[in-house]
Tab-separated table of C-alpha atoms in Angstrom:
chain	number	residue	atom	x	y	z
A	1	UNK	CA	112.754	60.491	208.811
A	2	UNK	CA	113.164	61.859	212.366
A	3	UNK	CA	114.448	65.383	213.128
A	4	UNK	CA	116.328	64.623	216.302
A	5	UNK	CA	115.343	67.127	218.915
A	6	UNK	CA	112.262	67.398	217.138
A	7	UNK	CA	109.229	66.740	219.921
A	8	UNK	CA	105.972	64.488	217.932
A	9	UNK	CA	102.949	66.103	218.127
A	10	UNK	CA	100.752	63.330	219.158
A	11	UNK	CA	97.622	62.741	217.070
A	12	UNK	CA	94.385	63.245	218.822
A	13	UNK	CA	92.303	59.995	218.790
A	14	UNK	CA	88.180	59.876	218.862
A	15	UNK	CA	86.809	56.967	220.754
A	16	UNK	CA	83.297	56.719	221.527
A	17	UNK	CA	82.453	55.524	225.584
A	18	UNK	CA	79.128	54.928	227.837
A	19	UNK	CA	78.709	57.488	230.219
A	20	UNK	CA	79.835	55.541	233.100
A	21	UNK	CA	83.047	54.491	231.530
A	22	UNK	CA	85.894	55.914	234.278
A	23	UNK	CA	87.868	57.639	230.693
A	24	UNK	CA	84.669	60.448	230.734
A	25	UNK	CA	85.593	61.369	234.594
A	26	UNK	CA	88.160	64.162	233.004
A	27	UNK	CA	85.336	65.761	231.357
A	28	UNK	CA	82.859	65.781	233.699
A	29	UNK	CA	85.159	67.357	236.297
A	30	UNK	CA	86.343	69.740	233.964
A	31	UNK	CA	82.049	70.628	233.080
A	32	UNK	CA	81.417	70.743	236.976
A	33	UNK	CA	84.685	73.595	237.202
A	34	UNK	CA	84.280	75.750	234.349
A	35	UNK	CA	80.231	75.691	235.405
A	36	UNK	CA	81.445	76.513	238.734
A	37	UNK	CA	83.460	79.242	237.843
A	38	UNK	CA	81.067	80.788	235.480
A	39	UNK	CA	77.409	80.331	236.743
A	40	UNK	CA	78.105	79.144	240.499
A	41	UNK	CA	78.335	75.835	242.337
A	42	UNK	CA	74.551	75.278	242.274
A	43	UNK	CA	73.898	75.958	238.994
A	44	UNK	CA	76.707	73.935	237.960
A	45	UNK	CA	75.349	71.155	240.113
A	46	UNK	CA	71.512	71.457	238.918
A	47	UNK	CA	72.944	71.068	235.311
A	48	UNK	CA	75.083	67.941	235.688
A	49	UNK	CA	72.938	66.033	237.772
A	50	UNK	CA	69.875	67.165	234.867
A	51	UNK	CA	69.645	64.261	233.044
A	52	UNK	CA	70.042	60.189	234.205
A	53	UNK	CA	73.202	58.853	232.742
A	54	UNK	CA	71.097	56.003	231.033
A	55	UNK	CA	70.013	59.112	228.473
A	56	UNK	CA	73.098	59.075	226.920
A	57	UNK	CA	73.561	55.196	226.158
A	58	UNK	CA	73.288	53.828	222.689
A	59	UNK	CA	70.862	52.956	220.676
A	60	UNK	CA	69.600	56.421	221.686
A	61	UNK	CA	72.662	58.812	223.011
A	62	UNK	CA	76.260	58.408	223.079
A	63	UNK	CA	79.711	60.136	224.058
A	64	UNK	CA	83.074	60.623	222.713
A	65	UNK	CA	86.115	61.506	223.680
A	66	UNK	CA	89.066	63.259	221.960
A	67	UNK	CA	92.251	61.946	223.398
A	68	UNK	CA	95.933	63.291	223.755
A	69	UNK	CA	98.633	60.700	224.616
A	70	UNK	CA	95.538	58.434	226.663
A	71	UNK	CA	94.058	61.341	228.133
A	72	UNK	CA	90.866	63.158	227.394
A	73	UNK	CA	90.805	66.875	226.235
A	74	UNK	CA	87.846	67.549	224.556
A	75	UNK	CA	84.441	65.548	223.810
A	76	UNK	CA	80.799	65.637	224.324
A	77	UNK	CA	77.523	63.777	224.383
A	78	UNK	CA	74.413	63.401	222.687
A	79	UNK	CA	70.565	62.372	224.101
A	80	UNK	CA	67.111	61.785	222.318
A	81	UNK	CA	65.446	64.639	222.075
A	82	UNK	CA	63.019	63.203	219.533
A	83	UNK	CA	62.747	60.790	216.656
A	84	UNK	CA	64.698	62.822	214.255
A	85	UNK	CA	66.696	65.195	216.844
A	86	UNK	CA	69.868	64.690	219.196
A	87	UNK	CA	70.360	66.968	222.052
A	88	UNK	CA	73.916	67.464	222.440
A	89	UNK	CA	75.157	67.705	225.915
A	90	UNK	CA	78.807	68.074	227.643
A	91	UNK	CA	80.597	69.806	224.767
A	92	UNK	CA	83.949	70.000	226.546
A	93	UNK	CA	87.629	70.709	225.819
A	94	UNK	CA	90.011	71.087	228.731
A	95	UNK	CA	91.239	74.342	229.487
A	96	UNK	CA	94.813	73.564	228.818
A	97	UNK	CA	93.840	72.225	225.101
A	98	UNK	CA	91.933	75.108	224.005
A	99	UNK	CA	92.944	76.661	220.543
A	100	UNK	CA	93.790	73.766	219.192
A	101	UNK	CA	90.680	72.828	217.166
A	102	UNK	CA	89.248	70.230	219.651
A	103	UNK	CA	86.056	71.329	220.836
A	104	UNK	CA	85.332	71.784	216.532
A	105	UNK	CA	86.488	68.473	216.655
A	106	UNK	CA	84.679	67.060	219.269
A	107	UNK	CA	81.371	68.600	218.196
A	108	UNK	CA	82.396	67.076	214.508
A	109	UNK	CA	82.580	63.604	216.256
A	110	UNK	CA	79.424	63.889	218.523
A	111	UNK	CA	77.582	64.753	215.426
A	112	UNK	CA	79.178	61.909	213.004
A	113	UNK	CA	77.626	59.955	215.819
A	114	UNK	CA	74.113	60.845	216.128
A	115	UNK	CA	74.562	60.384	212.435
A	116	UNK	CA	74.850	57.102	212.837
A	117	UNK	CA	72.370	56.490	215.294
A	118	UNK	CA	69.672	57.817	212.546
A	119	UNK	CA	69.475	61.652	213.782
A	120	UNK	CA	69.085	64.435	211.127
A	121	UNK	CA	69.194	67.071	213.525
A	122	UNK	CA	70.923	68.645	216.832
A	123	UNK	CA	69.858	71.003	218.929
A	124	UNK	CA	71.818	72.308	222.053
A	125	UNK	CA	71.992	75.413	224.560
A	126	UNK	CA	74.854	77.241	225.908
A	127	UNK	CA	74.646	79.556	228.721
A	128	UNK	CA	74.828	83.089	228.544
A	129	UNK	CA	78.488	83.397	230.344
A	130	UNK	CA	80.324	81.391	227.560
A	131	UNK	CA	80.690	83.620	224.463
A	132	UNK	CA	82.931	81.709	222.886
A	133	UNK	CA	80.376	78.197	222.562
A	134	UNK	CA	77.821	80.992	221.341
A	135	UNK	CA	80.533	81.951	218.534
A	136	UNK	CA	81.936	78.381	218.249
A	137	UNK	CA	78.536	77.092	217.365
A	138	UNK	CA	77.649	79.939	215.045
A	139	UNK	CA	80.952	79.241	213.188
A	140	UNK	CA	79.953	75.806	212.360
A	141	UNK	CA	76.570	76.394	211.435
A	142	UNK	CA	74.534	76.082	213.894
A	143	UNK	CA	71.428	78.913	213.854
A	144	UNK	CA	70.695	80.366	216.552
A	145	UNK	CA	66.678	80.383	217.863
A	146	UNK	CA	65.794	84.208	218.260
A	147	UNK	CA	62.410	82.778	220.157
A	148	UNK	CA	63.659	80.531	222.659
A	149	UNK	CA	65.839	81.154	225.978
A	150	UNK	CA	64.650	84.517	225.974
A	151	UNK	CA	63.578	86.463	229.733
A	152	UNK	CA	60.202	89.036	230.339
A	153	UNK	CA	62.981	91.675	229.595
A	154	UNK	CA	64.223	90.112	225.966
A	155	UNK	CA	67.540	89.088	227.858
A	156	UNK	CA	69.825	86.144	227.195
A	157	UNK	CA	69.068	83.063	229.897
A	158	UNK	CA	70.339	80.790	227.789
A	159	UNK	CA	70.992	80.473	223.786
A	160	UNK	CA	69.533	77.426	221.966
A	161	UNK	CA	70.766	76.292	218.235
A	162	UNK	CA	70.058	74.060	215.350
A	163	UNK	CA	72.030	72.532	212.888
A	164	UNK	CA	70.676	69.930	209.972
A	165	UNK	CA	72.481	67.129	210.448
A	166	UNK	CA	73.297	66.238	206.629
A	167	UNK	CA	74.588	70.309	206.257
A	168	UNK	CA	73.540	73.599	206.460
A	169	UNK	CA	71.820	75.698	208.465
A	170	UNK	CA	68.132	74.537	209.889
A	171	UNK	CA	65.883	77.638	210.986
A	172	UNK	CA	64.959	76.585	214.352
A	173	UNK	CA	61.600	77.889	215.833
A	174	UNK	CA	62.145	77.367	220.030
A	175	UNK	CA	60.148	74.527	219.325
């Protein structure tokens, strides 16, 4: 039955793309902004030009997207970072999405799909200027290294987590 006047929340939908598929563009722009805006043009360059695209095609890496109506608003990518451990990379949600339960969803999907590429692990970094990944991350069980991403001085450069890919928390050693 339709409510007339009602608006329809679309559903979001999860497709999984290569890298250099034009639908990841939205996200990648979005990644080179909000780096811009919080770490500086440079830094947001070094970071996005860090690793070859070809690390995040299958059988090895992978990306999805979380789409609205067609259009991506959240998603991320994974990479090898050995035989048993996916680096995820790109978690993204567009600003104008946020709040909504996307990035949780997007991470979800990203991990479902290292799953299925034969990872038990994932390990990722945030940056020190975005609190809310640090909290995000520690919500869904990801533990945080206490070792790792550490300056001389015992301040934050950069915060590095594990999660065990079937559930739970993994200690992770900055290894």
């Amino acid at each position: 039955m339709t409510v007339q006047g009602a608006e329809r929340t679309p559903a979001p939908v999860e497709r999984a793309v290569a890298m250099g598929d034009p639908a990841v563009r939205p996200m990648l722009e979005g990644l080179a902004e909000e780096y811009t805006r919080r770490y500086g043009a440079e830094a947001a360059r070094r970071e996005l030009e860090a690793y070859p695209e070809a690390d995040f095609d299958a059988p090895y890496g992978g990306v999805v997207l979380i789409e609205l109506d067609g259009r991506p608003v959240a998603g991320g990518a994974f990479r090898r970072k050995d035989a048993a451990t996916a680096e995820f990379k790109r978690i993204w949600t567009d600003g104008a999405h946020r709040r909504r339960g996307l990035g949780r969803r997007a991470l979800s999907a990203v991990e479902a799909a290292a799953v299925r590429s034969g990872y038990r692990r994932a390990y990722l970094t945030t940056g020190p200027e975005q609190p809310e990944a640090v909290a995000m991350y520690g919500r869904l069980g990801y533990a945080l290294s206490d070792a790792e991403g550490l300056d001389e001085q015992g301040g934050r450069r950069y915060y590095a987590f594990a999660k065990e890919l079937a559930g739970g928390a993994a200690p992770y050693d900055g290894r």
